CSV table of C-alpha atoms in Angstrom, one decimal:
chain,number,residue,atom,x,y,z
A,17,HIS,CA,0.0,0.0,0.0
A,18,ILE,CA,1.5,3.3,-1.1
A,19,ALA,CA,0.1,6.3,0.8
A,20,GLU,CA,2.1,9.0,-0.9
A,21,LEU,CA,4.6,9.3,-3.7
A,22,ALA,CA,5.6,12.9,-3.6
A,23,GLY,CA,8.8,14.3,-5.2
A,24,ALA,CA,9.6,11.0,-6.9
A,25,SER,CA,11.4,11.4,-10.2
A,26,LEU,CA,11.4,8.3,-12.4
A,27,PRO,CA,13.4,8.0,-15.6
A,28,ASP,CA,11.5,7.6,-18.9
A,29,SER,CA,13.1,4.2,-19.3
A,30,TYR,CA,10.8,2.9,-16.6
A,31,PHE,CA,7.9,3.4,-18.9
A,32,ALA,CA,9.4,2.3,-22.2
A,33,LEU,CA,8.4,-1.1,-23.7
A,34,SER,CA,11.2,-3.6,-23.6
A,35,ASP,CA,12.8,-4.8,-26.9
A,36,ASP,CA,11.2,-8.3,-26.5
A,37,VAL,CA,7.7,-6.8,-26.1
A,38,MET,CA,8.3,-4.5,-29.1
A,39,GLU,CA,9.4,-7.4,-31.2
A,40,GLN,CA,6.4,-9.4,-30.2
A,41,SER,CA,4.1,-6.6,-31.4
A,42,LEU,CA,5.8,-6.7,-34.9
A,43,ASN,CA,5.4,-10.4,-35.5
A,44,PRO,CA,2.0,-12.1,-35.7
A,45,VAL,CA,1.4,-14.4,-32.8
A,46,LYS,CA,-0.3,-17.8,-33.4
A,47,VAL,CA,-3.7,-17.9,-31.6
A,48,SER,CA,-6.3,-20.6,-31.8
A,49,SER,CA,-9.5,-20.1,-33.7
A,50,GLY,CA,-11.5,-20.7,-30.5
A,51,ILE,CA,-9.8,-17.9,-28.6
A,52,MET,CA,-10.2,-15.5,-31.6
A,53,ALA,CA,-13.9,-16.5,-32.0
A,54,LYS,CA,-14.5,-15.1,-28.5
A,55,LEU,CA,-12.9,-11.8,-29.5
A,56,ALA,CA,-15.1,-11.2,-32.5
A,57,VAL,CA,-17.1,-8.0,-32.2
A,58,LYS,CA,-18.6,-7.9,-35.7
A,59,GLN,CA,-19.3,-11.2,-37.4
A,60,GLU,CA,-21.8,-11.1,-40.2
A,61,ALA,CA,-23.1,-14.6,-41.1
A,62,PRO,CA,-22.3,-15.6,-44.7
A,63,VAL,CA,-25.1,-16.1,-47.2
A,64,PHE,CA,-25.8,-19.6,-48.1
A,65,PRO,CA,-25.7,-19.4,-52.0
A,66,ASP,CA,-28.7,-20.6,-53.9
A,67,SER,CA,-26.5,-22.8,-56.1
A,68,ALA,CA,-25.1,-24.5,-53.0
A,69,LYS,CA,-28.6,-25.1,-51.7
A,70,GLN,CA,-29.6,-26.6,-55.1
A,71,ASN,CA,-26.6,-29.0,-54.9
A,72,HIS,CA,-27.2,-29.7,-51.2
A,73,ALA,CA,-23.7,-28.6,-50.5
A,74,SER,CA,-22.5,-28.3,-46.9
A,75,GLY,CA,-19.2,-28.4,-45.1
A,76,VAL,CA,-16.5,-26.4,-43.5
A,77,ILE,CA,-14.6,-23.6,-45.2
A,78,VAL,CA,-11.1,-23.2,-43.6
A,79,MET,CA,-9.1,-20.0,-44.0
A,80,HIS,CA,-5.8,-18.7,-42.7
A,81,ALA,CA,-5.9,-15.1,-41.5
A,82,ILE,CA,-3.6,-12.4,-40.2
A,83,ILE,CA,-5.6,-10.0,-37.9
A,84,ARG,CA,-4.1,-6.6,-37.3
A,85,THR,CA,-3.7,-4.9,-33.9
A,86,ASP,CA,-6.9,-2.8,-34.7
A,87,GLY,CA,-9.0,-6.0,-35.1
A,88,HIS,CA,-9.3,-5.9,-38.9
A,89,ILE,CA,-8.3,-8.7,-41.2
A,90,GLN,CA,-5.1,-7.9,-43.1
A,91,SER,CA,-4.7,-11.2,-45.0
A,92,LEU,CA,-7.1,-14.0,-45.7
A,93,GLN,CA,-6.2,-17.2,-47.6
A,94,LEU,CA,-8.4,-20.2,-48.4
A,95,VAL,CA,-7.0,-23.4,-46.9
A,96,SER,CA,-9.8,-25.8,-47.8
A,97,ALA,CA,-13.4,-25.7,-49.0
A,98,ALA,CA,-16.4,-28.0,-49.4
A,99,SER,CA,-17.4,-26.1,-52.5
A,100,ALA,CA,-16.4,-23.1,-54.5
A,101,ASP,CA,-19.7,-21.3,-54.0
A,102,LEU,CA,-19.5,-21.8,-50.2
A,103,ALA,CA,-15.9,-20.6,-50.2
A,104,ILE,CA,-16.8,-17.4,-52.1
A,105,SER,CA,-19.6,-16.6,-49.7
A,106,ALA,CA,-17.4,-17.3,-46.6
A,107,ILE,CA,-14.5,-15.2,-47.8
A,108,ALA,CA,-16.8,-12.2,-48.7
A,109,SER,CA,-18.3,-12.4,-45.2
A,110,VAL,CA,-15.2,-13.0,-43.2
A,111,ARG,CA,-13.3,-10.0,-44.8
A,112,GLN,CA,-15.8,-7.8,-43.0
A,113,TRP,CA,-15.4,-9.3,-39.5
A,114,ILE,CA,-13.8,-7.2,-36.8
A,115,TYR,CA,-12.1,-8.5,-33.6
A,116,LYS,CA,-11.1,-7.0,-30.3
A,117,PRO,CA,-7.3,-6.5,-30.3
A,118,TYR,CA,-5.4,-9.5,-29.0
A,119,LEU,CA,-3.2,-8.4,-26.1
A,120,LEU,CA,0.2,-10.0,-25.4
A,121,ASN,CA,1.8,-8.6,-22.2
A,122,GLY,CA,-0.7,-5.8,-22.4
A,123,VAL,CA,0.3,-4.8,-26.0
A,124,PRO,CA,-2.0,-5.2,-29.0
A,125,THR,CA,-0.5,-7.8,-31.3
A,126,ASP,CA,-1.0,-9.0,-34.8
A,127,VAL,CA,-2.5,-12.5,-34.8
A,128,ASP,CA,-2.0,-15.5,-37.1
A,129,THR,CA,-5.0,-17.7,-36.8
A,130,THR,CA,-7.4,-20.1,-38.6
A,131,ILE,CA,-11.0,-19.2,-39.3
A,132,ASN,CA,-13.6,-21.9,-39.9
A,133,VAL,CA,-17.0,-21.2,-41.4
A,134,ASN,CA,-19.5,-24.1,-41.2
A,135,PHE,CA,-22.3,-24.4,-43.7
A,136,THR,CA,-25.0,-26.9,-42.8
A,137,PHE,CA,-27.7,-27.8,-45.3
A,138,GLY,CA,-31.0,-28.7,-43.7
A,139,PRO,CA,-34.7,-28.2,-43.9
């Protein structure tokens, strides 16, 4: 418990980020899709394309993403898809998603993660 801190003079170096923290903020950190899903603040659902409905297509679209410190997707690459129509819809939707910044040692950090979009065909 500190009652008073008068007349204290601390050097600026006490408040500077260490080199290892600065380096971490420059390189994307691998984070699981489950953790990133909990940080989503805007997540519009993809449209199930009519052509996919007609073909009774369903399945998981897997994408690799780099998410910037501001929560926007910087890079999105298709890893696997159940169908091209579903992949196009998933990519169009996911590009608009926004996340809370991921903090590493209290510093917003770019994230390297996987995003899965599941399309289920049903009645």
